[in-house]
């Protein structure tokens, strides 16, 4: 059919039904041959009358034409499937192609070319090689392709290092802003709608951190069983590091007054006004204080108390990030889990405000920035296939404004499927990772050159020289080295023409540094 000319199409139509001359003229003018006939759909046939202006062709005639065309397309597609299946069976390969072709059917209103050609001619819907496994050759089989996202451990380590550095910077900035906190006597708390109308609850801030600990526990469980945990960790570290790095800037450039009179904040507590302390000593003191904040995760239940780090709330950032990551990377039908995480997030924010530890603007800005960054990042990551052309045409700007996104998401195409490991598969996977690591260490150890000491090198060269001398003069060397060391044995020498009556026994003492240590034979 794909090789039909215009005359062949007219003959086929005349053999199927009686059509008007106007329809044949339309097919001739529009140059509808066999290949075009296979790619037509119902809207194309309808456009012959309503868009191309062939008003002489009746509506019923167009419907009959489309009926015969659709039957021809289905028949052609069935023949091509059988032919392709037979080729696969004759080639000795697996019959997965035949199974796929047998399960594939043309959708209503579609055409044969749209159902068959994508498997052999087009690769627009096939995943990239980095995310597709078992996609041989150029054939694209989306139903057979098994999604495979590379873990990319090095990139995950880079994101972890980035987050680690940012947490240290944040701790150091918190020490600096505590030294610059405004005097509570000169700068009273700013007017705030929520704080002015909600009484102070002393235990509320501890409850906020407990809710955050619950969310973190749920997130650890999700990470443990998720199949693509490395991608999740990479994104979590990247987003958390970016948000907290932005928080360092907002904390440092503007110092807000203490939001509550119950807070004991005095810049003299952290001030370094000792004239005997030089710059290096002051830096060491600040780094020691920063380590206390960093090791305690900035949590009051760990004994960390800081002031001046108000714009914006770090506790709100942590709660919001954990909530969004849990809801994004768990199945959509877990309504109870998602409702619980959102309630914990909202109650955590309420506890922050009820404890009068932050202004309302601190919490609002923290929630807005964190949620927007999360949504922007995942919108770009989940739609890389559609934004690929845009990113290619403006790759320089993309690398400048989204450097971490361009690096971390380079080999991740589309959404990450929420697939989870069972406990048994997780154990076997961990065992396989340990075996792989052991093999790598053994391989590295075998190829690692071990330096020899001077003594061992001297012994090696002396032994080598001894071997060379023995190989050069075997008889003389053996006689000279063993004759002086004989003990308890008579040196019997046979007279000419006679044989000795007693055997000659030689018991040489082994000489240090020679390879011989026994009686010669």
Short mmCIF file of C-alpha atoms in Angstrom, two decimals:
data_model
loop_
_atom_site.label_atom_id
_atom_site.label_comp_id
_atom_site.label_asym_id
_atom_site.label_seq_id
_atom_site.Cartn_x
_atom_site.Cartn_y
_atom_site.Cartn_z
CA UNK A 1 0.00 0.00 0.00
CA UNK A 2 2.80 2.44 0.83
CA UNK A 3 4.02 2.21 -2.78
CA UNK A 4 0.67 3.00 -4.40
CA UNK A 5 0.49 5.82 -6.91
CA UNK A 6 -2.52 8.04 -7.60
CA UNK A 7 -3.92 5.59 -10.15
CA UNK A 8 -3.63 2.73 -7.68
CA UNK A 9 -5.58 4.72 -5.09
CA UNK A 10 -8.34 5.46 -7.63
CA UNK A 11 -8.56 1.79 -8.61
CA UNK A 12 -8.78 0.75 -4.97
CA UNK A 13 -11.57 3.24 -4.27
CA UNK A 14 -13.53 2.21 -7.36
CA UNK A 15 -13.31 -1.42 -6.26
CA UNK A 16 -14.66 -0.61 -2.80
CA UNK A 17 -17.56 1.77 -3.50
CA UNK A 18 -19.05 4.21 -5.95
CA UNK A 19 -17.71 7.73 -5.40
CA UNK A 20 -18.35 10.96 -7.26
CA UNK A 21 -15.95 12.43 -9.77
CA UNK A 22 -15.51 15.40 -7.43
CA UNK A 23 -13.89 13.12 -4.85
CA UNK A 24 -11.51 11.61 -7.41
CA UNK A 25 -10.58 15.12 -8.56
CA UNK A 26 -9.96 16.08 -4.93
CA UNK A 27 -7.63 13.12 -4.40
CA UNK A 28 -5.77 13.96 -7.60
CA UNK A 29 -5.34 17.64 -6.76
CA UNK A 30 -4.19 16.92 -3.19
CA UNK A 31 -1.84 14.15 -4.44
CA UNK A 32 -3.07 11.50 -2.03
CA UNK A 33 -1.01 8.41 -2.80
CA UNK A 34 -0.67 5.20 -0.83
CA UNK A 35 1.71 6.55 1.83
CA UNK A 36 -0.47 9.61 2.44
CA UNK A 37 -3.50 7.32 2.60
CA UNK A 38 -1.93 5.40 5.48
CA UNK A 39 -1.23 8.58 7.46
CA UNK A 40 -4.71 10.10 7.12
CA UNK A 41 -7.00 10.38 10.12
CA UNK A 42 -10.64 11.33 10.48
CA UNK A 43 -9.97 15.03 10.95
CA UNK A 44 -7.94 15.10 7.71
CA UNK A 45 -10.84 13.57 5.78
CA UNK A 46 -13.24 16.06 7.35
CA UNK A 47 -10.99 18.95 6.35
CA UNK A 48 -11.41 18.03 2.68
CA UNK A 49 -14.87 19.56 2.85
CA UNK A 50 -14.72 22.19 5.57
CA UNK A 51 -11.21 23.63 5.20
CA UNK A 52 -10.05 22.90 1.66
CA UNK A 53 -13.34 23.98 0.11
CA UNK A 54 -14.44 20.81 -1.69
CA UNK A 55 -18.10 21.54 -1.08
CA UNK A 56 -19.28 19.25 -3.87
CA UNK A 57 -18.21 16.21 -1.81
CA UNK A 58 -21.12 15.20 0.40
CA UNK A 59 -20.88 14.41 4.09
CA UNK A 60 -21.97 10.79 3.65
CA UNK A 61 -19.39 10.29 0.92
CA UNK A 62 -16.66 11.50 3.25
CA UNK A 63 -17.81 9.14 6.00
CA UNK A 64 -17.78 6.17 3.61
CA UNK A 65 -14.33 7.21 2.42
CA UNK A 66 -13.02 7.31 5.97
CA UNK A 67 -14.56 3.90 6.73
CA UNK A 68 -12.68 2.26 3.85
CA UNK A 69 -9.45 4.11 4.71
CA UNK A 70 -9.55 2.98 8.35
CA UNK A 71 -10.17 -0.62 7.30
CA UNK A 72 -7.23 -0.43 4.90
CA UNK A 73 -4.98 0.99 7.62
CA UNK A 74 -5.90 -1.75 10.09
CA UNK A 75 -5.34 -4.46 7.49
CA UNK A 76 -1.96 -3.00 6.52
CA UNK A 77 -0.91 -2.70 10.14
CA UNK A 78 -1.85 -6.33 10.83
CA UNK A 79 0.20 -7.52 7.86
CA UNK A 80 3.19 -5.49 8.98
CA UNK A 81 2.95 -6.90 12.49
CA UNK A 82 2.86 -10.47 11.22
CA UNK A 83 5.80 -9.80 8.92
CA UNK A 84 7.82 -8.18 11.68
CA UNK A 85 7.00 -11.00 14.10
CA UNK A 86 8.11 -13.60 11.57
CA UNK A 87 11.38 -11.76 11.02
CA UNK A 88 12.04 -11.74 14.74
CA UNK A 89 11.35 -15.45 15.06
CA UNK A 90 13.51 -16.28 12.04
CA UNK A 91 16.42 -14.21 13.36
CA UNK A 92 16.66 -16.40 16.49
CA UNK A 93 16.15 -13.50 18.90
CA UNK A 94 13.66 -13.32 21.72
CA UNK A 95 9.99 -12.97 20.97
CA UNK A 96 9.51 -9.80 23.02
CA UNK A 97 8.95 -7.87 19.81
CA UNK A 98 6.16 -10.22 18.83
CA UNK A 99 4.52 -9.90 22.22
CA UNK A 100 4.73 -6.13 22.05
CA UNK A 101 3.33 -6.00 18.52
CA UNK A 102 0.51 -8.33 19.45
CA UNK A 103 -0.46 -6.14 22.40
CA UNK A 104 -0.27 -2.88 20.48
CA UNK A 105 -3.48 -1.70 18.86
CA UNK A 106 -4.44 1.41 16.98
CA UNK A 107 -6.48 3.86 19.06
CA UNK A 108 -9.94 4.92 17.87
CA UNK A 109 -9.66 7.63 15.29
CA UNK A 110 -5.96 6.95 14.81
CA UNK A 111 -4.13 5.63 11.80
CA UNK A 112 -1.77 2.81 10.94
CA UNK A 113 1.29 5.00 10.62
CA UNK A 114 0.85 6.53 14.05
CA UNK A 115 0.58 3.08 15.64
CA UNK A 116 3.40 1.32 13.80
CA UNK A 117 5.95 3.89 12.66
CA UNK A 118 7.04 5.09 16.13
CA UNK A 119 8.51 1.65 16.76
CA UNK A 120 10.70 1.63 13.70
CA UNK A 121 11.02 5.17 12.41
CA UNK A 122 10.57 7.57 15.28
CA UNK A 123 12.31 7.87 18.62
CA UNK A 124 10.59 10.90 20.06
CA UNK A 125 8.91 9.02 22.90
CA UNK A 126 11.79 6.74 23.79
CA UNK A 127 13.59 7.59 27.04
CA UNK A 128 17.19 8.62 26.89
CA UNK A 129 19.92 5.99 27.24
CA UNK A 130 20.65 7.18 30.77
CA UNK A 131 17.12 6.37 31.94
CA UNK A 132 16.16 3.43 29.74
CA UNK A 133 17.28 -0.15 30.10
CA UNK A 134 16.80 -3.02 27.65
CA UNK A 135 16.00 -0.77 24.68
CA UNK A 136 18.05 -2.47 21.96
CA UNK A 137 18.99 -0.73 18.76
CA UNK A 138 17.03 2.17 17.44
CA UNK A 139 13.62 0.63 18.08
CA UNK A 140 11.63 2.48 20.67
CA UNK A 141 9.34 0.38 22.85
CA UNK A 142 8.05 2.53 25.73
CA UNK A 143 6.00 -0.33 27.18
CA UNK A 144 9.06 -2.58 27.38
CA UNK A 145 11.64 -0.03 28.46
CA UNK A 146 12.42 -0.43 32.11
CA UNK A 147 13.15 2.88 33.77
CA UNK A 148 16.68 3.07 35.10
CA UNK A 149 18.02 6.15 36.86
CA UNK A 150 21.72 6.01 37.60
CA UNK A 151 22.49 6.61 41.31
CA UNK A 152 25.54 8.81 40.53
CA UNK A 153 27.18 8.50 43.92
CA UNK A 154 29.78 11.15 43.18
CA UNK A 155 27.13 13.81 42.54
CA UNK A 156 25.37 12.79 45.74
CA UNK A 157 28.66 13.19 47.61
CA UNK A 158 29.10 16.62 46.03
CA UNK A 159 25.63 17.69 47.17
CA UNK A 160 26.36 16.35 50.65
CA UNK A 161 29.59 18.33 50.76
CA UNK A 162 27.77 21.44 49.57
CA UNK A 163 25.15 21.07 52.31
CA UNK A 164 27.87 20.37 54.89
CA UNK A 165 29.74 23.56 54.00
CA UNK A 166 26.53 25.61 54.05
CA UNK A 167 25.60 24.35 57.53
CA UNK A 168 28.99 25.47 58.81
CA UNK A 169 28.58 28.86 57.17
CA UNK A 170 25.12 29.15 58.72
CA UNK A 171 26.45 28.31 62.18
CA UNK A 172 29.23 30.87 61.84
CA UNK A 173 26.80 33.56 60.65
CA UNK A 174 24.53 32.79 63.61
CA UNK A 175 27.46 33.52 65.91
CA UNK A 176 28.08 36.83 64.13
CA UNK A 177 24.44 37.95 64.26
CA UNK A 178 24.26 37.06 67.95
CA UNK A 179 27.10 39.50 68.53
CA UNK A 180 25.12 42.15 66.63
CA UNK A 181 21.71 41.57 68.20
CA UNK A 182 20.03 44.92 69.07
CA UNK A 183 19.80 45.98 72.71
CA UNK A 184 16.43 44.94 74.12
CA UNK A 185 16.17 48.13 76.20
CA UNK A 186 16.69 50.45 73.24
CA UNK A 187 14.90 48.32 70.63
CA UNK A 188 11.74 46.67 71.97
CA UNK A 189 9.89 43.95 69.99
CA UNK A 190 8.36 45.11 66.72
CA UNK A 191 4.57 45.22 66.33
CA UNK A 192 3.26 41.88 65.06
CA UNK A 193 -0.37 40.92 64.49
CA UNK A 194 0.05 37.30 65.58
CA UNK A 195 2.43 37.83 68.48
CA UNK A 196 0.37 40.69 69.86
CA UNK A 197 -2.77 38.53 70.00
CA UNK A 198 -1.43 35.10 70.97
CA UNK A 199 -0.04 34.60 74.48
CA UNK A 200 3.39 33.14 74.97
CA UNK A 201 3.48 29.33 75.40
CA UNK A 202 6.81 28.29 76.98
CA UNK A 203 6.80 24.65 75.81
CA UNK A 204 5.70 25.42 72.24
CA UNK A 205 9.18 25.69 70.72
CA UNK A 206 10.17 22.27 72.04
CA UNK A 207 6.99 20.86 70.51
CA UNK A 208 7.96 22.42 67.18
CA UNK A 209 11.27 20.59 67.24
CA UNK A 210 9.55 17.34 68.20
CA UNK A 211 7.25 17.63 65.17
CA UNK A 212 10.30 18.25 63.03
CA UNK A 213 11.93 15.12 64.46
CA UNK A 214 8.82 13.10 63.55
CA UNK A 215 8.90 14.40 59.99
CA UNK A 216 12.61 13.63 59.77
CA UNK A 217 11.97 10.05 60.93
CA UNK A 218 9.34 9.56 58.24
CA UNK A 219 11.72 11.01 55.65
CA UNK A 220 14.46 8.58 56.70
CA UNK A 221 12.04 5.66 56.25
CA UNK A 222 11.12 6.90 52.77
CA UNK A 223 14.80 7.25 51.86
CA UNK A 224 15.60 3.77 53.14
CA UNK A 225 13.08 1.94 50.97
CA UNK A 226 12.89 4.20 47.91
CA UNK A 227 14.60 2.71 44.85
CA UNK A 228 16.03 6.06 43.75
CA UNK A 229 17.24 7.20 47.15
CA UNK A 230 20.42 8.71 45.74
CA UNK A 231 18.44 11.14 43.56
CA UNK A 232 16.25 12.05 46.53
CA UNK A 233 19.28 12.68 48.74
CA UNK A 234 20.95 14.73 46.03
CA UNK A 235 17.91 16.96 45.62
CA UNK A 236 17.36 17.28 49.37
CA UNK A 237 20.93 18.36 50.06
CA UNK A 238 20.94 20.76 47.10
CA UNK A 239 17.69 22.49 48.05
CA UNK A 240 18.43 22.58 51.78
CA UNK A 241 21.88 24.01 51.17
CA UNK A 242 20.55 26.67 48.81
CA UNK A 243 17.77 27.81 51.15
CA UNK A 244 20.04 28.00 54.19
CA UNK A 245 22.70 29.83 52.19
CA UNK A 246 20.08 32.43 51.28
CA UNK A 247 19.12 32.56 54.95
CA UNK A 248 22.70 33.47 55.84
CA UNK A 249 22.42 36.56 53.64
CA UNK A 250 19.08 37.69 55.06
CA UNK A 251 20.24 37.16 58.65
CA UNK A 252 23.44 39.10 58.15
CA UNK A 253 22.28 42.16 56.23
CA UNK A 254 19.45 43.18 58.62
CA UNK A 255 19.30 42.61 62.39
CA UNK A 256 15.76 42.58 63.75
CA UNK A 257 15.01 43.28 67.38
CA UNK A 258 14.25 40.39 69.73
CA UNK A 259 10.60 39.32 69.20
CA UNK A 260 9.81 38.53 72.85
CA UNK A 261 10.71 39.96 76.23
CA UNK A 262 11.03 36.45 77.66
CA UNK A 263 14.14 35.85 75.56
CA UNK A 264 17.44 36.51 77.30
CA UNK A 265 19.44 37.97 74.44
CA UNK A 266 22.41 40.19 75.14
CA UNK A 267 25.16 40.91 72.68
CA UNK A 268 27.65 41.03 75.55
CA UNK A 269 27.18 37.28 75.99
CA UNK A 270 28.86 36.66 72.64
CA UNK A 271 30.89 39.85 72.30
CA UNK A 272 34.67 39.50 72.10
CA UNK A 273 35.92 42.71 73.70
CA UNK A 274 39.09 41.39 75.30
CA UNK A 275 42.00 43.52 73.97
CA UNK A 276 44.41 40.62 74.52
CA UNK A 277 42.60 38.46 71.96
CA UNK A 278 43.97 38.90 68.47
CA UNK A 279 42.18 38.18 65.21
CA UNK A 280 43.22 34.53 65.12
CA UNK A 281 42.08 34.00 68.69
CA UNK A 282 38.73 35.66 67.99
CA UNK A 283 38.27 33.43 64.96
CA UNK A 284 39.01 30.34 67.05
CA UNK A 285 36.46 31.44 69.67
CA UNK A 286 33.81 32.04 67.00
CA UNK A 287 34.53 28.71 65.32
CA UNK A 288 34.18 26.96 68.69
CA UNK A 289 30.79 28.58 69.23
CA UNK A 290 29.80 27.73 65.68
CA UNK A 291 30.71 24.10 66.31
CA UNK A 292 28.39 24.02 69.33
CA UNK A 293 25.55 25.30 67.18
CA UNK A 294 26.41 22.93 64.34
CA UNK A 295 26.73 19.84 66.53
CA UNK A 296 23.42 20.65 68.23
CA UNK A 297 21.68 21.16 64.86
CA UNK A 298 20.58 24.58 66.10
CA UNK A 299 17.86 22.96 68.23
CA UNK A 300 16.89 24.20 71.67
CA UNK A 301 16.24 20.64 72.88
CA UNK A 302 19.96 20.07 72.24
CA UNK A 303 20.84 23.05 74.45
CA UNK A 304 21.45 25.54 71.63
CA UNK A 305 20.19 29.09 72.28
CA UNK A 306 20.83 31.78 69.68
CA UNK A 307 19.55 35.28 69.05
CA UNK A 308 19.42 37.54 66.02
CA UNK A 309 18.79 34.77 63.47
CA UNK A 310 15.23 35.83 62.73
CA UNK A 311 14.85 36.63 59.04
CA UNK A 312 13.96 33.97 58.06
CA UNK A 313 13.01 31.00 60.23
CA UNK A 314 15.29 27.99 59.87
CA UNK A 315 12.84 25.74 61.73
CA UNK A 316 10.13 26.61 59.20
CA UNK A 317 12.53 25.80 56.35
CA UNK A 318 13.26 22.36 57.80
CA UNK A 319 9.60 21.56 58.45
CA UNK A 320 8.50 22.68 54.99
CA UNK A 321 11.28 20.86 53.14
CA UNK A 322 10.57 17.60 54.95
CA UNK A 323 6.84 17.92 54.31
CA UNK A 324 7.25 18.60 50.60
CA UNK A 325 9.79 15.84 50.06
CA UNK A 326 7.64 13.26 51.86
CA UNK A 327 4.52 14.15 49.89
CA UNK A 328 6.42 14.27 46.58
CA UNK A 329 8.17 10.92 46.87
CA UNK A 330 5.42 8.76 48.32
CA UNK A 331 2.43 7.31 46.41
CA UNK A 332 -0.46 9.67 45.83
CA UNK A 333 -2.99 7.32 47.42
CA UNK A 334 -1.36 7.58 50.87
CA UNK A 335 -3.81 10.26 51.92
CA UNK A 336 -3.35 9.64 55.63
CA UNK A 337 0.43 10.12 55.41
CA UNK A 338 0.16 13.29 53.36
CA UNK A 339 -2.50 14.75 55.63
CA UNK A 340 -0.38 13.94 58.68
CA UNK A 341 2.74 15.59 57.23
CA UNK A 342 0.84 18.74 56.31
CA UNK A 343 -0.69 18.88 59.79
CA UNK A 344 2.73 18.47 61.37
CA UNK A 345 4.08 21.23 59.15
CA UNK A 346 1.28 23.65 60.02
CA UNK A 347 1.34 22.82 63.73
CA UNK A 348 5.11 23.23 63.77
CA UNK A 349 4.75 26.73 62.32
CA UNK A 350 2.06 27.51 64.87
CA UNK A 351 4.31 26.35 67.71
CA UNK A 352 7.11 28.64 66.46
CA UNK A 353 4.82 31.65 66.60
CA UNK A 354 3.20 30.57 69.87
CA UNK A 355 6.65 30.39 71.47
CA UNK A 356 7.34 33.98 70.28
CA UNK A 357 10.68 32.85 68.85
CA UNK A 358 10.13 34.46 65.44
CA UNK A 359 8.08 37.21 63.89
CA UNK A 360 5.21 36.26 61.61
CA UNK A 361 7.09 37.68 58.62
CA UNK A 362 10.01 35.33 59.38
CA UNK A 363 7.77 32.28 59.17
CA UNK A 364 5.86 33.49 56.11
CA UNK A 365 8.99 34.32 54.11
CA UNK A 366 10.58 31.00 55.09
CA UNK A 367 7.56 28.99 53.96
CA UNK A 368 7.22 30.94 50.72
CA UNK A 369 10.88 30.75 49.70
CA UNK A 370 11.20 27.07 50.58
CA UNK A 371 8.02 26.00 48.82
CA UNK A 372 8.77 28.09 45.72
CA UNK A 373 12.31 26.78 45.37
CA UNK A 374 11.07 23.20 45.79
CA UNK A 375 8.34 23.63 43.19
CA UNK A 376 10.56 25.48 40.71
CA UNK A 377 13.31 22.88 40.98
CA UNK A 378 10.95 19.92 40.56
CA UNK A 379 9.00 21.60 37.77
CA UNK A 380 12.21 21.99 35.78
CA UNK A 381 13.40 18.48 36.67
CA UNK A 382 10.10 16.76 35.86
CA UNK A 383 9.74 18.54 32.52
CA UNK A 384 13.26 18.37 31.19
CA UNK A 385 12.00 16.60 28.07
CA UNK A 386 9.77 19.54 27.14
CA UNK A 387 12.26 22.21 28.23
CA UNK A 388 15.27 20.52 26.64
CA UNK A 389 15.12 22.62 23.46
CA UNK A 390 14.83 25.80 25.49
CA UNK A 391 17.75 24.81 27.69
CA UNK A 392 19.84 23.87 24.67
CA UNK A 393 19.18 27.21 22.97
CA UNK A 394 20.07 29.11 26.13
CA UNK A 395 22.44 26.72 27.88
CA UNK A 396 24.82 29.46 29.03
CA UNK A 397 22.13 31.31 30.94
CA UNK A 398 20.84 28.03 32.37
CA UNK A 399 24.28 27.12 33.70
CA UNK A 400 24.67 30.58 35.24
CA UNK A 401 21.29 30.83 36.96
CA UNK A 402 20.79 27.13 37.71
CA UNK A 403 24.31 25.71 38.07
CA UNK A 404 23.44 22.93 40.51
CA UNK A 405 20.33 21.96 38.57
CA UNK A 406 22.32 21.70 35.34
CA UNK A 407 24.90 19.51 37.05
CA UNK A 408 22.80 17.31 39.33
CA UNK A 409 19.93 16.71 36.88
CA UNK A 410 22.03 16.21 33.78
CA UNK A 411 21.18 12.50 33.44
CA UNK A 412 17.71 12.49 35.00
CA UNK A 413 14.89 12.78 32.46
CA UNK A 414 11.32 13.18 33.63
CA UNK A 415 9.67 12.37 36.93
CA UNK A 416 11.22 9.96 39.39
CA UNK A 417 8.82 7.00 39.79
CA UNK A 418 7.83 6.25 43.37
CA UNK A 419 9.04 2.66 43.48
CA UNK A 420 10.09 1.04 46.74
CA UNK A 421 12.25 -1.91 47.72
CA UNK A 422 11.07 -4.70 49.96
CA UNK A 423 13.04 -5.53 53.07
CA UNK A 424 14.53 -8.63 51.44
CA UNK A 425 15.55 -6.83 48.26
CA UNK A 426 17.05 -4.03 50.36
CA UNK A 427 19.20 -6.52 52.29
CA UNK A 428 20.33 -8.23 49.09
CA UNK A 429 21.11 -4.87 47.53
CA UNK A 430 23.21 -3.83 50.52
CA UNK A 431 25.04 -7.17 50.40
CA UNK A 432 25.73 -6.64 46.71
CA UNK A 433 27.10 -3.17 47.42
CA UNK A 434 29.43 -4.56 50.09
CA UNK A 435 30.66 -7.28 47.74
CA UNK A 436 31.26 -4.72 45.00
CA UNK A 437 33.14 -2.47 47.42
CA UNK A 438 35.28 -5.39 48.59
CA UNK A 439 36.13 -6.32 45.01
CA UNK A 440 37.10 -2.75 44.24
CA UNK A 441 39.37 -2.56 47.30
CA UNK A 442 41.02 -5.87 46.40
CA UNK A 443 41.57 -4.71 42.82
CA UNK A 444 43.11 -1.44 44.02
CA UNK A 445 45.34 -3.29 46.50
CA UNK A 446 46.63 -5.60 43.78
CA UNK A 447 47.60 -2.69 41.56
CA UNK A 448 49.12 -0.60 44.36
CA UNK A 449 52.98 -0.53 44.35
CA UNK A 450 54.41 -1.30 47.81
CA UNK A 451 57.82 0.42 48.51
CA UNK A 452 60.63 -1.83 49.75
CA UNK A 453 62.85 -0.89 52.68
CA UNK A 454 66.60 -0.37 52.26
CA UNK A 455 67.41 -3.60 54.11
CA UNK A 456 65.08 -5.74 52.04
CA UNK A 457 66.36 -4.08 48.89
CA UNK A 458 69.98 -4.86 49.91
CA UNK A 459 69.11 -8.49 50.62
CA UNK A 460 67.29 -8.75 47.33
CA UNK A 461 70.31 -7.41 45.41
CA UNK A 462 72.74 -9.68 47.30
CA UNK A 463 70.62 -12.74 46.61
CA UNK A 464 70.34 -11.72 43.00
CA UNK A 465 74.13 -11.36 42.75
CA UNK A 466 74.60 -14.76 44.38
CA UNK A 467 72.25 -16.35 41.88
CA UNK A 468 74.10 -14.69 39.03
CA UNK A 469 77.48 -15.90 40.34
CA UNK A 470 76.19 -19.45 40.79
CA UNK A 471 74.77 -19.47 37.33
CA UNK A 472 78.10 -18.22 35.91
CA UNK A 473 80.50 -20.62 37.77
CA UNK A 474 78.40 -23.42 39.24
CA UNK A 475 81.13 -25.97 40.12
CA UNK A 476 83.71 -23.60 41.54
CA UNK A 477 81.20 -21.57 43.50
CA UNK A 478 79.66 -24.61 45.08
CA UNK A 479 83.03 -26.10 46.08
CA UNK A 480 84.39 -22.84 47.51
CA UNK A 481 81.28 -22.04 49.51
CA UNK A 482 80.80 -25.46 51.09
CA UNK A 483 84.29 -26.85 51.64
CA UNK A 484 85.30 -24.60 54.59
CA UNK A 485 82.07 -25.16 56.50
CA UNK A 486 82.21 -28.95 56.75
CA UNK A 487 82.39 -30.26 60.35
CA UNK A 488 82.91 -33.79 61.68
CA UNK A 489 83.70 -35.18 58.24
CA UNK A 490 87.14 -36.37 57.13
CA UNK A 491 88.41 -34.88 53.98
CA UNK A 492 89.00 -38.14 52.14
CA UNK A 493 90.72 -37.87 48.81
CA UNK A 494 90.98 -40.88 46.56
CA UNK A 495 94.36 -41.95 45.24
CA UNK A 496 94.86 -42.19 41.56
CA UNK A 497 93.51 -45.44 40.25
CA UNK A 498 91.70 -46.43 43.48
CA UNK A 499 88.19 -45.87 44.84
CA UNK A 500 87.42 -44.65 48.37
CA UNK A 501 86.17 -47.32 50.79
CA UNK A 502 83.96 -44.93 52.78
CA UNK A 503 81.47 -42.51 51.34
CA UNK A 504 82.18 -38.85 51.57
CA UNK A 505 79.52 -37.01 53.61
CA UNK A 506 79.23 -33.29 53.35
CA UNK A 507 77.08 -31.37 55.82
CA UNK A 508 77.51 -27.76 54.88
CA UNK A 509 76.20 -25.03 57.14
CA UNK A 510 73.78 -22.69 55.40
CA UNK A 511 75.39 -19.41 54.61
CA UNK A 512 73.35 -16.30 55.33
CA UNK A 513 72.40 -14.50 52.19
CA UNK A 514 72.68 -17.56 49.89
CA UNK A 515 69.75 -19.49 48.48
CA UNK A 516 71.22 -22.90 49.42
CA UNK A 517 70.31 -24.44 52.77
CA UNK A 518 70.93 -28.17 52.63
CA UNK A 519 73.05 -30.99 51.33
CA UNK A 520 73.82 -30.82 47.64
CA UNK A 521 72.50 -33.58 45.49
#
